[in-house]
């Protein structure tokens, strides 16, 4: 009683060396000198006194990590892709940033959409956990008039909720990398238009099917 856990949102898991030093100082002052990396590429500080929450939020804002929305739909997860991985097929970090920016432009207030997770990997190996995201995709290539272009294979309806783990249903079509932000927004819009009252995205996909 009297303590909280604070999730620090790190967009795409990015953090600079100086920010890491400042965050370490915060954990020493407010979190017993400990922090954890979460499955969403964020950092969790535990045992933060309730009375210090506002001050912690102010300090996080000065560091550059005061944004809200941790673990929500705009908090996209991605592996490094071709930026630093020899197995990568696509530049997943760049596409993930574009997808996140597209979701932010939507100004999503729908609670059923806000709780969704978007995850992506630069290849089929799944380091970005694409197979368990509500919307997931991994790097691939597809033929175009000028040759091969980077693309993504999509998976819908995955889940890692307690007691309800699901592997997403794979779509047969591939989507060009530059079309991914619009593809994600279109899927969310279709879900909002066609879902039943209170229906979660994963249940909507199970009912409607990936062919729709």
PDB file of C-alpha atoms in Angstrom, residues 72-184:
ATOM      1  CA  UNK A  72      -1.366   1.274 -26.004  1.00  0.00           C
ATOM      2  CA  UNK A  73      -1.925   1.028 -29.757  1.00  0.00           C
ATOM      3  CA  UNK A  74       0.428   3.914 -30.623  1.00  0.00           C
ATOM      4  CA  UNK A  75       3.239   2.243 -28.651  1.00  0.00           C
ATOM      5  CA  UNK A  76       4.445   0.173 -31.624  1.00  0.00           C
ATOM      6  CA  UNK A  77       7.025  -2.581 -31.056  1.00  0.00           C
ATOM      7  CA  UNK A  78       9.693  -3.324 -33.654  1.00  0.00           C
ATOM      8  CA  UNK A  79      12.964  -5.205 -33.936  1.00  0.00           C
ATOM      9  CA  UNK A  80      15.924  -3.288 -35.478  1.00  0.00           C
ATOM     10  CA  UNK A  81      15.490  -4.903 -38.904  1.00  0.00           C
ATOM     11  CA  UNK A  82      18.145  -4.052 -41.477  1.00  0.00           C
ATOM     12  CA  UNK A  83      19.403  -1.136 -39.357  1.00  0.00           C
ATOM     13  CA  UNK A  84      21.630  -3.515 -37.403  1.00  0.00           C
ATOM     14  CA  UNK A  85      20.564  -7.134 -38.060  1.00  0.00           C
ATOM     15  CA  UNK A  86      22.146  -9.272 -40.780  1.00  0.00           C
ATOM     16  CA  UNK A  87      19.002 -11.416 -40.939  1.00  0.00           C
ATOM     17  CA  UNK A  88      16.718  -8.446 -41.540  1.00  0.00           C
ATOM     18  CA  UNK A  89      14.857  -8.177 -44.826  1.00  0.00           C
ATOM     19  CA  UNK A  90      13.263  -4.766 -44.293  1.00  0.00           C
ATOM     20  CA  UNK A  91      13.955  -1.570 -42.350  1.00  0.00           C
ATOM     21  CA  UNK A  92      11.310  -2.325 -39.750  1.00  0.00           C
ATOM     22  CA  UNK A  93      12.293   0.525 -37.410  1.00  0.00           C
ATOM     23  CA  UNK A  94      11.588   3.134 -40.084  1.00  0.00           C
ATOM     24  CA  UNK A  95       8.241   1.583 -41.003  1.00  0.00           C
ATOM     25  CA  UNK A  96       7.290   1.235 -37.334  1.00  0.00           C
ATOM     26  CA  UNK A  97       7.944   4.949 -36.808  1.00  0.00           C
ATOM     27  CA  UNK A  98       5.730   5.784 -39.791  1.00  0.00           C
ATOM     28  CA  UNK A  99       2.970   3.480 -38.499  1.00  0.00           C
ATOM     29  CA  UNK A 100       3.161   5.043 -35.021  1.00  0.00           C
ATOM     30  CA  UNK A 101       2.958   8.546 -36.490  1.00  0.00           C
ATOM     31  CA  UNK A 102      -0.063   7.505 -38.566  1.00  0.00           C
ATOM     32  CA  UNK A 103      -1.810   6.178 -35.462  1.00  0.00           C
ATOM     33  CA  UNK A 104      -1.060   9.398 -33.588  1.00  0.00           C
ATOM     34  CA  UNK A 105      -2.660  11.382 -36.410  1.00  0.00           C
ATOM     35  CA  UNK A 106      -5.865   9.385 -35.895  1.00  0.00           C
ATOM     36  CA  UNK A 107      -6.169  10.794 -32.333  1.00  0.00           C
ATOM     37  CA  UNK A 108      -7.673   7.511 -31.144  1.00  0.00           C
ATOM     38  CA  UNK A 109     -10.052   7.794 -28.188  1.00  0.00           C
ATOM     39  CA  UNK A 110     -11.859   4.465 -28.653  1.00  0.00           C
ATOM     40  CA  UNK A 111     -10.867   2.369 -25.575  1.00  0.00           C
ATOM     41  CA  UNK A 112     -11.177  -0.923 -27.490  1.00  0.00           C
ATOM     42  CA  UNK A 113      -8.694   0.343 -30.080  1.00  0.00           C
ATOM     43  CA  UNK A 114      -6.365   1.996 -27.581  1.00  0.00           C
ATOM     44  CA  UNK A 115      -5.734  -1.330 -25.839  1.00  0.00           C
ATOM     45  CA  UNK A 116      -4.619  -3.035 -29.064  1.00  0.00           C
ATOM     46  CA  UNK A 117      -0.973  -3.897 -29.750  1.00  0.00           C
ATOM     47  CA  UNK A 118       0.884  -3.399 -33.041  1.00  0.00           C
ATOM     48  CA  UNK A 119       4.094  -5.411 -33.413  1.00  0.00           C
ATOM     49  CA  UNK A 120       6.466  -5.931 -36.319  1.00  0.00           C
ATOM     50  CA  UNK A 121       9.624  -7.816 -37.264  1.00  0.00           C
ATOM     51  CA  UNK A 122      12.087  -7.219 -40.076  1.00  0.00           C
ATOM     52  CA  UNK A 123      12.048 -10.912 -41.024  1.00  0.00           C
ATOM     53  CA  UNK A 124      10.006 -14.046 -40.212  1.00  0.00           C
ATOM     54  CA  UNK A 125      12.104 -14.876 -37.117  1.00  0.00           C
ATOM     55  CA  UNK A 126       9.720 -12.905 -34.912  1.00  0.00           C
ATOM     56  CA  UNK A 127      12.033 -10.852 -32.682  1.00  0.00           C
ATOM     57  CA  UNK A 128       9.407  -8.086 -32.779  1.00  0.00           C
ATOM     58  CA  UNK A 129       6.733 -10.558 -31.550  1.00  0.00           C
ATOM     59  CA  UNK A 130       4.588  -9.908 -34.632  1.00  0.00           C
ATOM     60  CA  UNK A 131       2.785 -13.228 -34.280  1.00  0.00           C
ATOM     61  CA  UNK A 132       1.154 -12.287 -30.949  1.00  0.00           C
ATOM     62  CA  UNK A 133       0.128  -8.711 -31.734  1.00  0.00           C
ATOM     63  CA  UNK A 134      -3.445  -7.688 -32.497  1.00  0.00           C
ATOM     64  CA  UNK A 135      -1.917  -6.425 -35.730  1.00  0.00           C
ATOM     65  CA  UNK A 136       1.468  -7.907 -36.580  1.00  0.00           C
ATOM     66  CA  UNK A 137       3.643  -8.046 -39.667  1.00  0.00           C
ATOM     67  CA  UNK A 138       7.082  -9.254 -40.709  1.00  0.00           C
ATOM     68  CA  UNK A 139       9.453  -8.227 -43.481  1.00  0.00           C
ATOM     69  CA  UNK A 140       9.345  -9.832 -46.917  1.00  0.00           C
ATOM     70  CA  UNK A 141       9.715  -8.834 -50.566  1.00  0.00           C
ATOM     71  CA  UNK A 142       7.299  -8.694 -53.477  1.00  0.00           C
ATOM     72  CA  UNK A 143       7.604  -8.278 -57.216  1.00  0.00           C
ATOM     73  CA  UNK A 144       7.001  -4.903 -58.809  1.00  0.00           C
ATOM     74  CA  UNK A 145       7.441  -3.548 -62.362  1.00  0.00           C
ATOM     75  CA  UNK A 146      10.946  -2.315 -61.529  1.00  0.00           C
ATOM     76  CA  UNK A 147      11.967  -5.445 -59.630  1.00  0.00           C
ATOM     77  CA  UNK A 148      11.593  -6.497 -56.008  1.00  0.00           C
ATOM     78  CA  UNK A 149      10.374  -4.050 -53.350  1.00  0.00           C
ATOM     79  CA  UNK A 150      10.262  -4.356 -49.537  1.00  0.00           C
ATOM     80  CA  UNK A 151       6.917  -5.584 -48.252  1.00  0.00           C
ATOM     81  CA  UNK A 152       5.249  -7.142 -45.222  1.00  0.00           C
ATOM     82  CA  UNK A 153       3.232 -10.235 -44.461  1.00  0.00           C
ATOM     83  CA  UNK A 154       0.450  -9.511 -41.989  1.00  0.00           C
ATOM     84  CA  UNK A 155      -0.972 -11.391 -39.009  1.00  0.00           C
ATOM     85  CA  UNK A 156      -4.221 -10.422 -37.285  1.00  0.00           C
ATOM     86  CA  UNK A 157      -5.825 -11.327 -33.980  1.00  0.00           C
ATOM     87  CA  UNK A 158      -2.813 -12.443 -31.953  1.00  0.00           C
ATOM     88  CA  UNK A 159      -2.846 -12.186 -28.169  1.00  0.00           C
ATOM     89  CA  UNK A 160      -0.635 -12.632 -25.121  1.00  0.00           C
ATOM     90  CA  UNK A 161      -3.306 -11.909 -22.509  1.00  0.00           C
ATOM     91  CA  UNK A 162      -3.224 -14.067 -19.390  1.00  0.00           C
ATOM     92  CA  UNK A 163      -4.904 -17.365 -20.158  1.00  0.00           C
ATOM     93  CA  UNK A 164      -5.627 -16.392 -23.765  1.00  0.00           C
ATOM     94  CA  UNK A 165      -2.474 -16.724 -25.873  1.00  0.00           C
ATOM     95  CA  UNK A 166      -3.176 -16.708 -29.625  1.00  0.00           C
ATOM     96  CA  UNK A 167      -1.097 -16.769 -32.804  1.00  0.00           C
ATOM     97  CA  UNK A 168      -2.406 -14.246 -35.334  1.00  0.00           C
ATOM     98  CA  UNK A 169      -4.096 -15.364 -38.538  1.00  0.00           C
ATOM     99  CA  UNK A 170      -1.863 -14.805 -41.561  1.00  0.00           C
ATOM    100  CA  UNK A 171      -3.181 -12.842 -44.509  1.00  0.00           C
ATOM    101  CA  UNK A 172      -2.334 -14.258 -47.920  1.00  0.00           C
ATOM    102  CA  UNK A 173      -1.578 -10.873 -49.489  1.00  0.00           C
ATOM    103  CA  UNK A 174       1.644  -8.916 -48.980  1.00  0.00           C
ATOM    104  CA  UNK A 175       1.615  -5.162 -48.453  1.00  0.00           C
ATOM    105  CA  UNK A 176       4.348  -2.828 -49.827  1.00  0.00           C
ATOM    106  CA  UNK A 177       6.343  -1.233 -47.002  1.00  0.00           C
ATOM    107  CA  UNK A 178       5.342   2.314 -47.940  1.00  0.00           C
ATOM    108  CA  UNK A 179       1.647   1.340 -47.695  1.00  0.00           C
ATOM    109  CA  UNK A 180       1.846  -0.081 -44.171  1.00  0.00           C
ATOM    110  CA  UNK A 181       0.662   3.030 -42.262  1.00  0.00           C
ATOM    111  CA  UNK A 182      -2.473   3.264 -44.420  1.00  0.00           C
ATOM    112  CA  UNK A 183      -3.030  -0.504 -44.208  1.00  0.00           C
ATOM    113  CA  UNK A 184      -2.994  -0.420 -40.403  1.00  0.00           C
TER     114      UNK A 184
END
